[in-house]
Amino acid sequence: MKTIFKSILIASLGVSMAQCSDDYLDVSSPANTDDSFVTSTPDETYKTLSWCYGNYRQNVASGGNYNWEDAISDVEYYPENDSPNNVIGKLHPENVAIGGKQTQFNGLFATLARAKRIADILENKPQYISARDAGTTNDWTHLYGEAITMRALCYFQLCLHFGDVPYGIENTVADSYTLSSRYAIYDAILADLDRVQGLMYPIGQGGITAERISRTFACGLAGKIAMHAAGYQTLRTDVTGLYGDISFDKIGQESNKCFYARRSDYLNYIRTAEKFFDLALGAAKGATYLVTVDDRAGINNPYQRSYQYIYDMQTSPESLFEVACIEGQQGELGYSQGRPSDGGGSNAAPCKVFAGVRITPTAYYSLYEDGDKRADANMTVTGADGKGNEAMLSFVAGSRLNGGISTNKWDVNRMNPPFVAKQRQMGMNYQVLRIADVMLLNAEAKAYLGKDGEAKALLDQIRARAFGDNNHSVSATGDALLEAIWHERALELLGEGEARWDMIRSGKFHERTSALKSAMAALKGDLRSKGWHDFGNGRVMPAYIWVKKVQLSNPLTFDAVPGDPARTPGWRGVYDYSTIEAVAGKVQGTNHNLAIQGLYRYIDPTSSEAAALEADGYAKTNWGADLISDKAINDDLFLGGWKNGEAPRYFHPIPYETLNQSKGNVTNGYGLPQE
C-alpha cells in the first residue's frame, strides 16, 4: 500500500514559512527553533520534511501542468489553438503573462527553502555528525541527504524552466539580490549531491520506497543535471558578466538578446553525468529494475506493465522517484496527460480527461518500427465518451475527444477499478524519473565519451524489452550512435515531456523543428490534393476511415490482434463501467468498442470496398480530412513561434514580485515581460 504524504505544516519548526508562498525570498531564520521537538526522532523529522513533499506535489507537480505546457516537440503538441496555457510551448514569449508560472516558481522556492532549513538543523545533530564522520548511513544521514536532494531538484527545475535565477539566499533577509548563472547553480547542487548521496539509503533499504527521495534518485538526478549543464541551451546576452569567462560553441544567430550554445568544456559535465549514472544503475540501484517480463496472463507487453503498477496504486520498480498522490484528493496526471474522455466532471464513465499532451500525426505514422510494443501503449486514436463507450478522436482543435491523437500512457480505463467520483483526483503518482530514462542518458554520455560498446549495451537492453527479442540491436557508432540514442529516447519517453529537452540539449532543435514543419506541410499537401499521404514505411494516413460499434466480451483491449479491426490498434477500448455501481446507470448501449477500417491504408470513398463496409454497418468518418479543415489544430501548435536560425526561446518569466524586490538587479530576458 502506498505511503500517504500529507502537507504537514509543523508550527513548532519556528520558521516563518507563511511568507514562503508569497515573499519567499524575504524569509528570515528564527532566533529560537525548537530543535528538541522538530528533530527529536527520525519520524518527527520526516513529518517536518513531508511538508516539502506536499508543497511540491500541490504547487509544482499538479495543477494542470501538462509538463508545464512545454511538451511541444517534433513528436508532441498541445491541442488548443488559442489557449494561454501553451504560449511558451509554442515559442511565443512575447505573448505570455508575467505571472503565468508564478505558482510553480513560488512553490519551488518555498519547498527548497524549507528543505534547506531542515538540513541546516540536521547538520548540527550529534547523531548525524558521528555517522557522517564515520562514513556510515543511518536515518539521520538519509534525512539530511533527502532534504539536500529536494533542494537540488527544485533549483534544477527553476533553471530548466526559468533560466538563470537567484540562488542561495533562502532563509535570509534579502534586501537585494541578483541573478546567478545557471552554471554556478548546477555546479553547487552537483557538489551537494555528490557530498550526500553516499550517506543515503538506496530504494528498498532503510524503509525507503520510490515515494521518497533516495540515494538512487539523488544519483540519477545528479546525472541528469550534469547532462543538461553539458547540453546546448539558450543563454542571455543582456546581463553583463553573467556567465563569467566561460567559452561557448554557438549554433545559429544571436537574436532577442540571446544565443543558442553549449559550453566548450561540456565533456567535463558528461564525465560527471556518467559517474552518477553508473552509481544509479550500480551501487546505488537498490530495488529498481527494468521490467522485462510481463507477469499477466495472456498479455505480453513488459513496457506497458511498468506503467500498470502506477495504475494499480503501486510504485513501479522502474521508478527512481514518484510524487505520491491519494485517490480522491490528488492525481492530476490522468486528467492532464491521460487518454481523453468526454465525460462530465464527476460520476461519469469515465470522468472528463482534458488530455493536454497530443502526438503529432507524423510521429504516429512514422516514429515506430513494426513490432515495437511501445507504439500502441504510448499512442491512441480513440478515447472514451464518458458513457461507457469508446470514441474516435478528431483533429478539430480543442480538448477531450478533440485535439488529435493522444498519448496513451495514463489511461484511467487501466485502473482497477477506475476512479469515477471526480476528475483530477485519480490518485496516480507522478513519475519524476525512471530507470529507462537513466539508462538512455547514460548511453548518451558514454557515446559522447567514445565508449560505444557500453553505450550500445544499454541501448540494446531498452530495444530488447521493446521488441521482445534480441534482433533489434543497433550497429551505429560515433555521431550516428548519438542520433540513434536520441531517437530511442523519443520512442521510450513519448508523452513524458523529454523529447523537447532532448531537442534542445542535443543541439538538434533547428534541424528537428525544420523537419517537423516540412513533414507536416507534405502531409497536409497530400491530404488536400490526393486524400491520403504515404509515409514510405507501409503506412498511409487517409482523409477518411470507416468505423462501427461492436461488442467484445471484455471491452478493454490489450495487445493488438492482427486482422481484428476492434483490437487493432491495441491497448484501447474501455473499462466495463457497468460493473461500477456508482456509474452503471450512466452507461449507454451494449456495443462499447470501435472497429476501425482504413486507419493505415487508403480506401477510396467511391470504391466497392467502401460501399461494402457501409453495407456492413461501418460509417465513413473524418480522419485526415479534419486536419485540413477550418476547425483543425493549426500549424502554430507545432513550434510555430520559432524562426529559422534564431535561438529557441522556451523559458517562462520570473514573476513580477521577484523582479520588483530585487531593486532592478533581476530582469527577464528572451523577450519576456517585465511587468
XYZ file of C-alpha atoms in Angstrom:
675
model
C 0.000 0.000 0.000
C 1.220 3.462 -0.840
C 2.721 5.723 1.779
C 0.495 8.732 2.222
C 2.311 12.045 2.101
C 0.321 14.858 3.619
C 1.108 18.564 3.581
C 2.058 18.852 7.232
C 2.974 22.292 8.482
C 4.759 21.815 11.805
C 4.201 25.093 13.610
C 6.920 24.428 16.153
C 9.559 24.445 13.410
C 9.740 28.130 14.180
C 10.494 29.149 10.590
C 8.213 31.922 9.354
C 7.303 29.944 6.269
C 3.945 31.655 5.955
C 5.891 34.088 3.803
C 7.139 31.289 1.552
C 4.026 31.208 -0.566
C 4.322 34.908 -1.345
C 7.505 36.727 -0.383
C 9.606 33.569 -0.187
C 12.818 35.493 -0.852
C 12.262 37.510 2.326
C 12.160 34.569 4.737
C 14.295 35.095 7.827
C 15.789 32.384 10.016
C 14.308 32.437 13.540
C 16.387 33.041 16.606
C 14.649 30.259 18.503
C 13.986 26.922 16.852
C 12.529 24.179 18.980
C 15.012 21.616 17.694
C 14.327 19.238 20.569
C 10.842 18.596 19.186
C 11.338 19.003 15.441
C 14.246 16.568 15.279
C 13.681 14.538 18.428
C 13.355 11.362 16.340
C 13.743 10.497 12.669
C 9.964 10.062 12.457
C 9.321 13.576 13.783
C 11.936 14.955 11.408
C 10.321 13.206 8.474
C 6.933 14.668 9.414
C 8.515 18.081 9.080
C 10.171 17.188 5.780
C 6.888 15.824 4.445
C 5.681 19.416 4.138
C 8.204 19.762 1.316
C 6.782 16.742 -0.479
C 3.244 18.045 -0.058
C 4.064 21.538 -1.234
C 5.983 20.200 -4.222
C 3.072 17.948 -5.157
C 0.443 20.654 -4.726
C 2.179 23.683 -6.213
C 4.700 22.273 -8.683
C 3.759 18.809 -9.919
C -0.011 19.237 -10.110
C -2.445 21.911 -11.164
C -2.884 21.021 -14.817
C 0.770 21.465 -15.603
C 0.781 19.338 -18.771
C 4.526 19.159 -18.243
C 4.292 22.923 -17.702
C 2.806 23.198 -21.213
C 6.311 22.645 -22.539
C 5.665 19.217 -24.008
C 5.716 20.573 -27.550
C 8.374 18.962 -29.700
C 8.664 17.215 -33.037
C 6.536 14.384 -31.619
C 4.193 16.146 -29.156
C 1.944 19.197 -29.056
C -0.793 20.896 -27.032
C -4.312 20.565 -28.509
C -5.897 24.018 -28.135
C -5.181 26.670 -30.743
C -5.583 29.868 -28.735
C -5.125 28.806 -25.126
C -2.833 30.913 -22.891
C -1.589 27.629 -21.417
C 0.843 26.838 -24.209
C 2.238 30.221 -25.244
C 5.774 29.292 -24.177
C 5.349 25.804 -25.563
C 4.629 27.309 -28.980
C 7.658 29.608 -28.542
C 5.776 32.907 -28.290
C 7.363 34.501 -25.190
C 6.234 37.922 -26.318
C 2.617 36.937 -25.593
C 2.995 35.313 -22.180
C 1.661 36.773 -18.919
C 4.389 37.502 -16.374
C 2.569 35.561 -13.668
C 1.832 32.533 -15.818
C 4.044 30.207 -13.790
C 4.144 32.139 -10.531
C 2.625 29.201 -8.638
C 5.391 26.858 -9.756
C 8.148 29.435 -9.242
C 6.984 30.278 -5.734
C 6.281 26.634 -4.973
C 9.813 25.613 -5.904
C 11.392 28.354 -3.798
C 9.132 27.648 -0.834
C 9.942 23.944 -0.998
C 13.686 24.368 -1.298
C 13.747 26.968 1.486
C 12.034 24.600 3.904
C 14.241 21.700 2.828
C 17.387 23.755 3.367
C 16.230 24.912 6.801
C 15.643 21.307 7.866
C 19.065 20.320 6.517
C 20.688 23.149 8.473
C 19.135 21.848 11.682
C 20.124 18.246 10.964
C 23.682 19.249 10.162
C 24.253 20.004 13.842
C 22.687 16.820 15.217
C 25.265 14.647 17.023
C 23.674 11.525 15.523
C 24.188 12.915 12.038
C 27.709 14.195 12.684
C 29.005 10.918 14.103
C 27.598 8.852 11.231
C 28.820 11.319 8.609
C 32.310 11.351 10.045
C 32.353 7.550 10.150
C 31.106 7.366 6.576
C 28.096 5.281 7.549
C 24.429 5.620 6.682
C 21.685 5.927 9.258
C 18.254 7.512 9.371
C 19.739 10.923 10.224
C 22.225 10.995 7.347
C 19.494 9.854 4.998
C 17.105 12.589 6.119
C 19.849 15.164 5.627
C 20.549 13.880 2.121
C 16.827 13.752 1.402
C 16.457 17.439 2.258
C 19.539 18.459 0.257
C 18.362 16.448 -2.761
C 14.915 18.035 -2.598
C 16.596 21.443 -2.663
C 18.727 20.385 -5.647
C 15.669 19.116 -7.525
C 13.894 22.445 -7.034
C 16.867 24.523 -8.164
C 17.329 22.284 -11.194
C 13.709 22.776 -12.224
C 13.964 26.518 -11.669
C 16.922 26.663 -14.069
C 15.217 24.337 -16.522
C 12.066 26.444 -16.777
C 13.221 29.971 -15.903
C 16.911 30.037 -16.892
C 19.217 31.969 -14.579
C 17.599 32.660 -11.196
C 18.561 33.961 -7.725
C 20.451 31.341 -5.726
C 21.424 30.654 -2.134
C 19.501 33.402 -0.378
C 16.711 31.279 1.058
C 16.087 31.630 4.801
C 17.812 35.008 4.894
C 16.535 38.552 4.860
C 17.336 39.542 1.287
C 17.192 43.315 0.864
C 18.540 42.936 -2.649
C 19.710 40.075 -4.790
C 20.720 39.337 -8.329
C 20.677 36.540 -10.861
C 23.075 33.644 -10.531
C 24.434 31.873 -13.574
C 22.699 28.558 -14.092
C 26.141 27.009 -14.422
C 27.122 28.247 -10.961
C 23.858 26.794 -9.630
C 24.436 23.474 -11.398
C 27.971 23.270 -10.013
C 26.756 23.987 -6.478
C 23.923 21.460 -6.444
C 26.046 18.791 -8.154
C 28.623 19.227 -5.403
C 25.854 18.933 -2.808
C 24.521 15.738 -4.363
C 27.995 14.239 -4.580
C 28.530 15.067 -0.911
C 25.310 13.480 0.372
C 24.462 10.578 -1.939
C 26.849 8.135 -0.257
C 25.156 8.739 3.095
C 21.649 7.900 1.833
C 19.687 4.673 1.525
C 19.023 3.288 -1.966
C 15.431 2.374 -2.785
C 14.460 -0.735 -0.832
C 16.772 -0.097 2.109
C 16.015 1.688 5.378
C 12.300 1.613 4.606
C 12.766 3.926 1.610
C 10.459 3.448 -1.376
C 10.224 5.330 -4.654
C 7.777 7.709 -2.960
C 10.675 9.175 -1.016
C 13.920 10.659 -2.240
C 16.663 8.039 -2.105
C 20.320 7.602 -2.947
C 19.120 6.034 -6.190
C 17.253 9.182 -7.156
C 19.988 11.524 -5.914
C 22.472 9.860 -8.277
C 20.034 9.760 -11.196
C 19.108 13.394 -10.645
C 22.764 14.447 -10.475
C 23.458 12.698 -13.761
C 20.501 14.392 -15.406
C 21.542 17.812 -14.110
C 25.037 17.260 -15.500
C 23.639 16.288 -18.910
C 21.600 19.489 -19.042
C 24.611 21.526 -17.934
C 26.610 19.901 -20.754
C 23.970 20.447 -23.385
C 23.013 23.232 -25.734
C 20.663 25.823 -24.274
C 19.550 29.381 -24.815
C 21.661 31.926 -22.936
C 21.336 35.645 -22.246
C 23.494 38.470 -23.593
C 21.732 41.302 -21.741
C 23.300 40.720 -18.294
C 26.964 41.700 -18.355
C 29.310 39.104 -16.886
C 26.529 36.662 -16.007
C 28.467 33.630 -17.275
C 31.938 34.897 -16.384
C 34.719 33.753 -18.696
C 33.008 30.570 -19.925
C 33.676 29.825 -23.589
C 30.736 28.680 -25.725
C 30.219 26.895 -29.036
C 27.260 28.591 -30.741
C 24.662 27.428 -33.246
C 22.614 29.831 -35.357
C 22.367 33.558 -34.951
C 22.174 35.778 -31.889
C 18.756 37.408 -31.633
C 16.385 38.761 -28.987
C 19.448 39.315 -26.788
C 20.117 35.602 -26.501
C 22.029 32.838 -28.267
C 21.924 29.035 -28.537
C 25.115 27.302 -27.440
C 26.853 24.834 -25.168
C 29.975 25.200 -23.099
C 33.221 24.399 -24.921
C 34.254 22.266 -21.928
C 30.969 20.312 -21.940
C 32.727 16.943 -21.740
C 33.627 17.646 -18.109
C 29.922 17.582 -17.288
C 29.440 14.474 -19.431
C 32.067 12.663 -17.328
C 30.293 13.778 -14.176
C 26.987 12.517 -15.554
C 28.465 9.125 -16.403
C 29.825 8.763 -12.875
C 26.445 9.406 -11.297
C 24.525 7.284 -13.806
C 26.868 4.360 -13.203
C 26.099 4.699 -9.494
C 22.332 4.922 -10.091
C 22.462 1.757 -12.198
C 25.029 0.013 -9.980
C 25.997 0.537 -6.352
C 23.052 2.853 -5.659
C 20.490 0.953 -7.739
C 18.759 -0.640 -4.791
C 15.495 -2.375 -5.665
C 14.928 -0.638 -9.012
C 14.998 -2.646 -12.223
C 13.893 -2.556 -15.840
C 10.694 -4.558 -16.252
C 11.427 -7.118 -18.974
C 8.828 -9.802 -18.172
C 5.054 -9.378 -18.256
C 3.585 -11.474 -15.451
C -0.036 -11.000 -16.595
C -1.892 -13.913 -18.143
C -2.486 -13.505 -21.872
C -0.606 -10.196 -22.114
C 2.948 -9.705 -23.330
C 3.960 -6.085 -23.020
C 6.536 -5.545 -20.264
C 6.867 -1.906 -21.305
C 3.219 -1.206 -20.500
C 3.494 -3.384 -17.389
C 5.948 -0.887 -15.923
C 3.211 1.768 -16.017
C 0.443 -0.567 -14.861
C 1.967 -0.600 -11.392
C 1.043 3.069 -11.080
C -2.491 2.421 -12.353
C -2.724 -0.257 -9.649
C -1.707 2.219 -6.933
C 1.714 0.651 -6.508
C 5.138 2.160 -7.068
C 6.746 0.994 -10.282
C 10.007 -0.966 -9.933
C 11.324 1.301 -12.697
C 10.759 4.483 -10.683
C 13.624 6.323 -9.056
C 11.145 8.817 -7.639
C 7.374 9.220 -7.734
C 5.387 12.118 -6.273
C 2.794 10.311 -4.170
C -0.898 11.107 -4.681
C -4.005 9.974 -2.840
C -7.097 8.843 -4.716
C -9.929 11.257 -4.058
C -7.573 14.077 -3.094
C -4.906 14.439 -5.795
C -3.992 12.916 -9.116
C -3.932 15.439 -11.931
C -1.782 13.223 -14.167
C -4.569 11.056 -15.564
C -6.581 14.183 -16.370
C -3.943 16.466 -17.816
C -1.749 13.973 -19.626
C -4.054 10.986 -19.932
C -6.161 9.324 -22.608
C -9.096 11.609 -23.494
C -12.614 11.345 -22.145
C -15.695 13.421 -22.926
C -17.247 12.589 -19.557
C -18.512 15.083 -17.025
C -16.547 16.394 -14.077
C -17.920 13.822 -11.632
C -19.682 10.459 -11.581
C -19.037 9.669 -15.230
C -17.867 6.602 -17.122
C -15.118 7.833 -17.045
C -14.886 11.445 -15.867
C -13.524 14.182 -18.102
C -9.920 13.821 -19.222
C -8.632 17.013 -20.810
C -5.554 15.345 -22.343
C -3.090 18.188 -22.794
C -0.312 16.171 -24.463
C -1.028 15.023 -28.022
C 1.075 13.109 -30.524
C 1.891 14.614 -33.909
C 0.342 12.657 -36.775
C 3.785 12.355 -38.361
C 5.036 10.608 -35.214
C 2.009 8.336 -35.050
C 2.520 7.078 -38.574
C 6.306 7.066 -38.860
C 8.062 7.043 -35.465
C 7.883 3.351 -34.562
C 9.023 0.225 -36.394
C 6.606 -2.651 -36.801
C 6.685 -4.923 -33.768
C 7.623 -2.222 -31.253
C 5.417 -2.888 -28.222
C 5.681 0.744 -27.143
C 3.710 2.130 -30.095
C 0.139 1.268 -29.076
C 0.920 1.596 -25.363
C 2.116 5.164 -25.977
C -0.308 6.472 -28.625
C -4.038 6.109 -29.203
C -6.571 7.223 -31.800
C -9.568 6.660 -29.521
C -10.798 7.908 -26.182
C -13.995 7.495 -24.176
C -17.350 9.243 -24.463
C -17.965 9.295 -20.696
C -20.918 6.942 -21.140
C -19.002 3.669 -21.128
C -18.117 3.662 -24.818
C -15.001 4.003 -26.937
C -14.977 7.015 -29.269
C -12.741 8.276 -32.074
C -10.511 11.275 -31.569
C -10.529 14.095 -34.113
C -8.093 16.705 -35.381
C -10.550 19.504 -34.641
C -8.816 21.892 -32.235
C -9.824 21.538 -28.603
C -9.538 19.041 -25.795
C -11.067 15.755 -24.672
C -12.124 13.902 -27.871
C -10.963 16.844 -29.990
C -7.341 17.892 -30.366
C -5.795 14.948 -32.206
C -4.027 11.671 -31.463
C -3.322 11.338 -27.770
C -0.701 9.913 -25.507
C -1.879 6.575 -24.117
C 0.374 6.185 -21.066
C -2.038 7.416 -18.427
C -5.413 5.850 -19.225
C -7.965 5.915 -16.399
C -9.546 2.829 -18.001
C -6.455 0.858 -16.926
C -7.154 1.449 -13.237
C -8.756 -1.426 -11.356
C -11.313 -0.065 -10.906
C -11.207 3.427 -12.459
C -11.800 6.305 -10.078
C -15.120 7.784 -11.210
C -16.130 10.125 -8.376
C -14.433 13.271 -9.657
C -11.980 14.476 -12.288
C -8.388 15.406 -11.325
C -8.408 13.121 -8.289
C -7.407 9.767 -9.781
C -4.557 9.203 -7.330
C -1.978 8.109 -9.888
C 1.545 9.092 -8.864
C 3.670 11.495 -10.878
C 6.715 9.581 -12.095
C 9.610 12.060 -11.859
C 12.452 9.799 -13.032
C 12.555 6.191 -14.190
C 15.328 3.755 -14.897
C 14.916 3.625 -18.694
C 15.461 7.393 -18.832
C 18.657 6.989 -16.791
C 19.871 4.090 -18.956
C 19.431 6.049 -22.173
C 21.021 9.181 -20.720
C 23.954 7.050 -19.600
C 24.179 5.546 -23.083
C 24.287 9.085 -24.448
C 27.039 10.090 -22.018
C 29.115 7.041 -22.885
C 28.654 7.650 -26.612
C 29.963 11.206 -26.169
C 32.983 9.756 -24.365
C 33.728 7.262 -27.160
C 32.579 4.222 -25.152
C 30.373 2.942 -27.955
C 30.289 -0.650 -26.736
C 28.998 0.292 -23.289
C 26.531 2.741 -24.820
C 25.119 0.138 -27.203
C 24.793 -2.420 -24.415
C 22.459 -0.036 -22.551
C 20.568 0.922 -25.694
C 20.094 -2.706 -26.689
C 18.523 -3.560 -23.330
C 15.833 -0.960 -23.977
C 15.244 -2.215 -27.518
C 15.139 -5.853 -26.475
C 12.390 -5.020 -23.985
C 10.502 -3.045 -26.642
C 10.542 -5.804 -29.278
C 10.697 -8.907 -27.094
C 13.801 -10.228 -28.834
C 17.494 -9.536 -29.380
C 17.150 -8.939 -33.116
C 16.902 -5.163 -32.982
C 20.298 -4.144 -31.686
C 21.933 -1.003 -33.056
C 25.136 -1.189 -35.104
C 25.804 2.568 -35.341
C 28.933 4.219 -33.962
C 30.082 7.782 -33.291
C 27.637 10.553 -34.219
C 25.241 8.019 -35.743
C 25.067 6.252 -32.381
C 24.178 9.511 -30.654
C 21.417 10.049 -33.209
C 20.142 6.522 -32.540
C 20.062 7.172 -28.791
C 18.151 10.445 -29.177
C 15.686 8.674 -31.454
C 15.290 5.879 -28.919
C 14.571 8.397 -26.196
C 11.677 9.754 -28.277
C 10.338 6.213 -28.655
C 10.723 5.297 -24.995
C 9.722 8.598 -23.351
C 6.999 9.732 -25.754
C 4.423 11.903 -23.995
C 6.597 12.457 -20.920
C 7.933 15.858 -21.991
C 11.537 14.740 -22.515
C 11.619 14.994 -26.317
C 11.604 18.788 -26.204
C 14.521 18.942 -23.776
C 16.416 16.387 -25.858
C 15.902 18.527 -28.961
C 17.380 21.489 -27.098
C 20.219 19.688 -25.273
C 21.442 17.846 -28.342
C 21.819 20.952 -30.477
C 19.300 19.433 -32.892
C 16.494 21.885 -32.189
C 16.742 23.726 -35.509
C 17.122 20.530 -37.509
C 14.283 18.631 -35.865
C 11.916 21.601 -35.877
C 12.527 22.250 -39.568
C 12.000 18.561 -40.349
C 8.683 18.574 -38.470
C 7.437 21.632 -40.327
C 8.394 20.115 -43.686
C 6.785 16.783 -42.818
C 3.536 18.451 -41.693
C 3.446 20.569 -44.858
C 3.880 17.465 -47.026
C 1.201 15.583 -45.080
C -1.348 18.367 -45.358
C -0.496 18.977 -49.006
C -1.154 15.350 -49.915
C -4.374 15.208 -47.890
C -5.643 18.221 -49.801
C -4.551 17.071 -53.249
C -4.952 13.289 -53.045
C -6.892 12.469 -49.903
C -4.032 10.428 -48.458
C -0.338 10.603 -47.585
C 2.144 7.750 -47.909
C 4.829 7.750 -45.183
C 7.012 5.342 -47.152
C 7.059 2.694 -44.414
C 3.966 0.763 -45.407
C 1.625 3.167 -43.597
C -0.727 5.632 -45.233
C -2.747 8.338 -43.492
C -6.107 8.758 -45.245
C -8.605 11.595 -45.184
C -11.349 9.169 -44.131
C -11.683 5.975 -42.137
C -14.657 3.658 -41.568
C -15.862 2.959 -38.029
C -18.630 0.976 -36.354
C -19.561 -0.001 -32.817
C -19.102 -3.634 -31.886
C -19.421 -5.771 -28.773
C -16.477 -7.547 -27.169
C -16.682 -9.851 -24.161
C -14.084 -7.624 -22.491
C -14.395 -4.065 -23.811
C -10.905 -3.169 -22.506
C -8.414 -4.372 -25.117
C -4.741 -5.201 -24.732
C -2.127 -6.383 -27.248
C -3.174 -5.889 -30.857
C -4.773 -8.814 -32.660
C -3.797 -8.533 -36.348
C -6.790 -8.715 -38.644
C -9.285 -7.780 -35.923
C -10.437 -4.184 -36.533
C -11.741 -3.926 -32.945
C -8.406 -4.937 -31.427
C -6.009 -3.221 -33.838
C -4.533 -0.847 -32.862
C -4.100 -2.406 -29.450
C -4.333 -1.017 -25.948
C -7.621 0.822 -26.349
C -11.302 0.005 -25.678
C -12.878 0.992 -22.347
C -13.314 -0.440 -18.871
C -16.621 -2.233 -18.236
C -18.279 0.598 -16.323
C -21.481 -1.382 -15.884
C -19.620 -3.209 -13.097
C -19.136 0.018 -11.099
C -22.369 0.618 -9.196
C -21.893 4.376 -8.865
C -21.911 4.960 -12.641
C -23.557 1.823 -14.065
C -26.651 3.899 -14.838
C -24.572 6.274 -16.954
C -23.519 3.521 -19.382
C -25.308 3.655 -22.720
C -25.761 0.831 -25.229
C -24.199 -2.610 -25.363
C -21.700 -2.216 -28.207
C -18.920 -0.396 -26.394
C -15.960 -0.931 -28.751
C -14.972 0.553 -32.092
C -13.916 -1.453 -35.119
C -11.750 0.707 -37.394
C -11.029 0.101 -41.077
C -8.552 2.021 -43.213
C -6.503 3.644 -40.458
C -3.184 2.749 -42.125
C -4.252 2.490 -45.778
C -6.308 4.424 -48.305
C -9.837 3.300 -49.070
C -11.376 5.191 -51.982
C -14.704 6.566 -50.718
C -16.253 5.762 -54.127
C -14.923 2.188 -54.238
C -16.815 -1.074 -53.907
C -14.845 -1.742 -50.709
C -16.221 1.431 -49.137
C -19.737 0.503 -50.221
C -19.340 -2.972 -48.733
C -18.116 -1.560 -45.436
C -21.074 0.809 -45.251
C -23.421 -2.043 -46.033
C -21.844 -3.886 -43.092
C -22.656 -1.037 -40.709
C -19.441 0.971 -40.920
C -19.731 4.763 -41.152
C -17.402 6.916 -43.211
C -15.638 9.165 -40.661
C -13.378 12.175 -40.968
C -9.752 11.460 -40.126
C -7.058 13.360 -42.041
C -9.862 15.479 -43.513
C -10.230 17.238 -40.164
C -6.518 18.034 -40.133
C -7.011 20.346 -43.131
C -10.414 21.780 -42.212
C -11.011 25.317 -40.978
C -11.567 23.925 -37.467
C -8.326 21.969 -37.371
C -5.447 22.215 -34.943
C -3.284 24.876 -36.524
C 0.352 24.944 -37.544
C 1.245 27.299 -34.707
C 0.954 24.373 -32.300
C 3.931 22.703 -33.954
C 6.629 25.008 -32.554
C 5.125 27.793 -34.616
C 6.933 30.665 -32.947
C 10.398 29.511 -33.957
C 12.108 31.353 -36.799
C 14.938 29.857 -38.805
C 18.333 30.365 -37.201
C 17.094 32.003 -34.004
C 17.741 30.675 -30.533
C 14.653 28.830 -29.230
C 13.039 30.948 -26.505
C 11.450 28.392 -24.207
C 11.781 29.915 -20.718
C 8.933 31.159 -18.548
C 9.065 34.639 -16.989
C 10.283 35.127 -13.430
C 7.281 36.615 -11.579
C 6.971 40.364 -11.072
C 7.301 40.239 -7.264
C 10.768 38.754 -7.578
C 11.824 41.360 -10.139
C 10.417 44.177 -8.025
C 12.015 43.077 -4.756
C 15.416 42.780 -6.409
C 15.634 46.557 -6.851
C 16.344 46.210 -10.541
C 19.012 43.502 -10.255
C 16.781 40.745 -11.630
C 15.123 41.096 -15.030
C 13.512 38.805 -17.538
C 15.333 38.093 -20.782
C 14.414 36.373 -24.052
C 11.740 38.979 -24.852
C 9.692 38.045 -21.784
C 7.607 40.696 -19.991
C 8.977 42.760 -17.097
C 5.599 43.578 -15.552
